[in-house]
Amino acid sequence: METEQGEGRAMHKHTSGNDKWVFLTPMVNSCKLHLTTVKSLVPERGQRMTDSHDFVKETNTSATQTRNLSNPEKQERKQVSSPISTDSPAHNLVSLAGGAPNGSVSHAAQEARDKTQRLIHSAGATYYRHSLNLSKTAGGSGVYKYNAVPGSSLTRLPSDSFASSFQRIDLDRHSLEECPQLGTMDELQLLNLQNNLITRIQHLSHLNQLVFLNLYDNHISEMTGIEALSSLKILMLGKNRIHNICCLGRLSKLNVLDLHDNQICRIENMSHLSELRVLNLAGNNITRVENLQGLDCLTELNLQQNYISIVTEVDRLPSLQRLFLSCNNITSFNQLACLGESCSLTELTLDGNPVALETWYKQAVLRCVLHLRQLDMKRITDEDRRMAGVQARKEEEKKRESHKQTIHKEKRRLAIRNAAQQWEGVRACLELPPTNGAKEEVSPENSPAHTPAQTNGLAQEPSPDEPRRISPGSGPERPSGGTENRLRTNSRPNSPRDPKLVEAGSGSVQSLSLSDNHLAELDGDTLRLFGLGALEALERGWGVQTAGAVTVITFRYINFDAIIPTLPRIRVKFPNLSHLIFLETNISRLPQLAALAQVRRLDQLTIHPEGNPVVSLALWRSFVIYRLHHLNLQRINGQEVTMNDVIAAERVFGTLGHIAATETPRCRLLLLLEESRKRQLQFLLEGRGRRAGLSPEELRDNGKLLGEGLSRALFNYPSRDCSAESPEEGTVESSERAAMIQQYLQELVQRASDTNLKGEALHKLWPSMFAEMVRDCVLEMRDQAAFRQASLAKLSETK
Amino acid sequence: MSVSTLSPEMTTRMNRFNSTITADEYLADSNVLFYLSDAVTQLLEHKEEYSQFGVTRYFAEYFSSVKNSNHVLFREYNYIRATSHNRASFIRVFWRCFRQIGKSGDLLSMLEYRSLLQLLCPDFPVEIVQSAARIVLMDDAIDCLMSFSDFLYAFQLQFYYQEFLDSVLVIYQDLLAGKSPNTVIVPTSTSIEQLPSVAAEENDKEEHQQDGVEPSTLAQCIDALCDRFKHSHPTRSCMREVLEQTDKVSYYSLLMSLAKHETINQTIGALPSKAELLIDPEMDQELDKLIAQISVSPSSNSSGSAVGGLKEVQKKASPRRNIHHRRKIEVESDGSTEETDSSEN
């Protein structure tokens, strides 16, 4: 059944191919005859295929068979098995001449027989076999034989060339050292000289009828001597010592050219062979596939076992169907790019090339050569194609993904670098302003947040000759980077609250916000922010779970003053935050640290000395412990906070806090404290003292009641929000206000001084006035009786 | 607005009942107007808070705080340096707050002192601190460490007599350069003008470090300066005394001597004498109390064993800790219910 199927296919194929080849194979015009040929071939081939596996083996087989020719039994059997071919040499010739169709038949048969592996597709091989057949028909005599067979069947053929008688000479294995003189045989069509010792091609120039010339396995080193054979269709020169392809100028009818196993280094001088269908150059020293243009009919090209590393011009072969490139030196698919351009190619072998070892080899080939039906002897199924498609897509995706990743990595690196550069610039700016004046020091204009225009901090580098007096302690310029490792060792929290979360997150770094000069990324429980712009990541909507997973936040290349306004947001958004890390954030003064009191909870605080001058102050740790006492810090810069530390801090700063809490005017406290505490204080003030003037003792008591929390709360660092409210407007308003106040006070003073003057004047006049009043009274009362009467009268009058 | 709010120095100089001066002169001299104006400005700026607080009460508290010298706490630098009284008050507050640092004997750097000053006055400029540090360190590098008392007295001199010292510096430089100091224009009190002079001084320092000037000449010039100087200055006798001690004097050695001069310290009246600098038993007592509180209730949110009143205050005072505390309790209670569940099963 299998054979039938294969046969059917072969027939179908052949008939379809027959139309194409008909002009090339004038002898195969009869359909009937042709069919019989095919029929005879198929079983025979099947038999042969079973013991022949590759090209070399095939030649060997043919050689052994040739050697076994003397064995009559075997030959007998052969003849029985293929009666037609033996009986009718015409058929042989037909099959010979129509080598290409036969080839396709053989391949069709192979397609049907998936079991057969690594068959030889070379037409040459087929021809060896036919030549073998020829020798068989010639019989075992092995003598120089002249055999002219006027084929009766051939007379039926319309072709003129075969109407006349043809002749053949078979001189296989005669140890000939020279070409025989064939002077009179002008009509010779077939000449077989294989397996001899011929070194030069001679005495053939007059055989202008010669169609088939077989010089397989000789010692020929040059192709000269064949120039005149203009009728030649098949030329077999395999297994010789030829170095150059030449002398083919007039052989324009050549159908089959076999030059396998020679020493040819270059494909050349062939572009005029427009009828050439099969070219076998296997086993040579060719390094490039080139000069193929013009071979318009070439359907099969065998280049196995060369040193080919570059394949070109294959796309210029419009009829090429089979290309064999096994065992070459093709390393990358780029070298095969032109295969993709060929739309006729259906079979391809590439095994034995370095490129075939690649994992994506098959898929890549299939993707590139769309019409391929067979690759390395294996039929391409739809499944293969589909897989290739899927794989290709997958690969593409993977590639894109990895590309994206590398791009992202690069972007990340760049962002961090730019942030660092910008930071350097900003810092350089920050170090300069003290030269401008005392007040500038704290003014917000100098903070980097107010100079967003400087995107590439380089432009902001100060000129080197600028006097820089105010630099000691504020940190020398250090190359940025390199602290990452140190950071990493510290960044792990002591006790991750949910180990599962940490595990899940540690592998994947999720980038939240990325631009060319900032980066915000989430690595498990660690949120890293590089550059000022990264703070925007805190603004965006966070999932409850994601935000809850964050326990560590790292700031780098961000000015601390710019971070402060975000602290209340951090407090709300990240309830589980337990560790803050500041790298190069320009924390330079103790009051800045007070701003950290705004976070909800903090177990660890890390402030790297790099870019944070505050760490060089001896008191910073004490101050942090004192000020952030309510957070109950466990570790500062990786060092555990002990009870002794707390007490020492209290000893240093306790007085300050106490004085601040107890002696600051109450009204002033109202301004200094944050909202919640302010309300407490107000409550306390309302409840306690409705009366205006509180005695100092009472004030002191109040202070005590407010407690130590208050004393600490007083040291807060103003976030920029409140200090930088529109300076122009503020100054205008304040100057107006100042003028108003001045006027008001002047009036007040005027009145007061007037009153004072009057008082002084009164003071001066008073003694005399008093004396006058006394005198008047005395005078009035001098006459007591009269005074009494007058007084009585006054009384009675009034009543 | 009683006279008693003003520093004793002023009250002795002018008397209300001394009718030879006008009211305006008196007011200008006594800075009453300055405080009034500031009080009103503050009131207007923070209308809401203060009207709730009570305007009368506000004024009363404001002026009593001026009298008690604690009005400078947490105020802006321009206010602190505005009057002599404010300066002296600030120096005193600084001493009281950070006396413990002197007591512990720690040596601190200029930047550290600056940070401490900024705790009390957030916008305290670094220049004053630098100048003070230079008085202490003389020729040493500016980032050397200083003891608390050295720095404090130098700071007092620099801060209190800021304008006068600037003028002296100009005179000194002119003397060094061989110019006639009589042509010297006395700089106004703006602190910005101080900068170039400091810068110039730095350059000069390299050249004329060793040679000072003739003390007698300098004394004459300073004497002349005092005649026309509007701002406060150290008493002439003290300066003369200092200048008579050596035969060559440089600017910073003069300042160093002035800073250590006991009479000047007494005149300013902000700090005790050097011998008593670290003694403040009242504060020590308070501090001991505070430390006791801390050690009684270590980390204060874990145990409730603190004194009842104190604990209550703490709760009130720190709502944040309260939240934290509550959360912990919740966690604990969760755990306990689980335990009971498992025991039942």
Tab-separated table of C-alpha atoms in Angstrom, chain B residues 54 58 72 120 193 209 235 258 297:
chain	number	residue	atom	x	y	z
B	54	GLY	CA	-6.439	86.690	74.161
B	58	TYR	CA	-0.661	88.129	74.577
B	72	VAL	CA	14.364	85.277	71.841
B	120	LEU	CA	17.512	77.816	68.981
B	193	GLU	CA	29.423	94.663	54.754
B	209	GLN	CA	50.335	87.411	60.445
B	235	THR	CA	34.263	100.096	78.006
B	258	LEU	CA	38.640	91.034	75.134
B	297	SER	CA	9.959	54.160	82.069
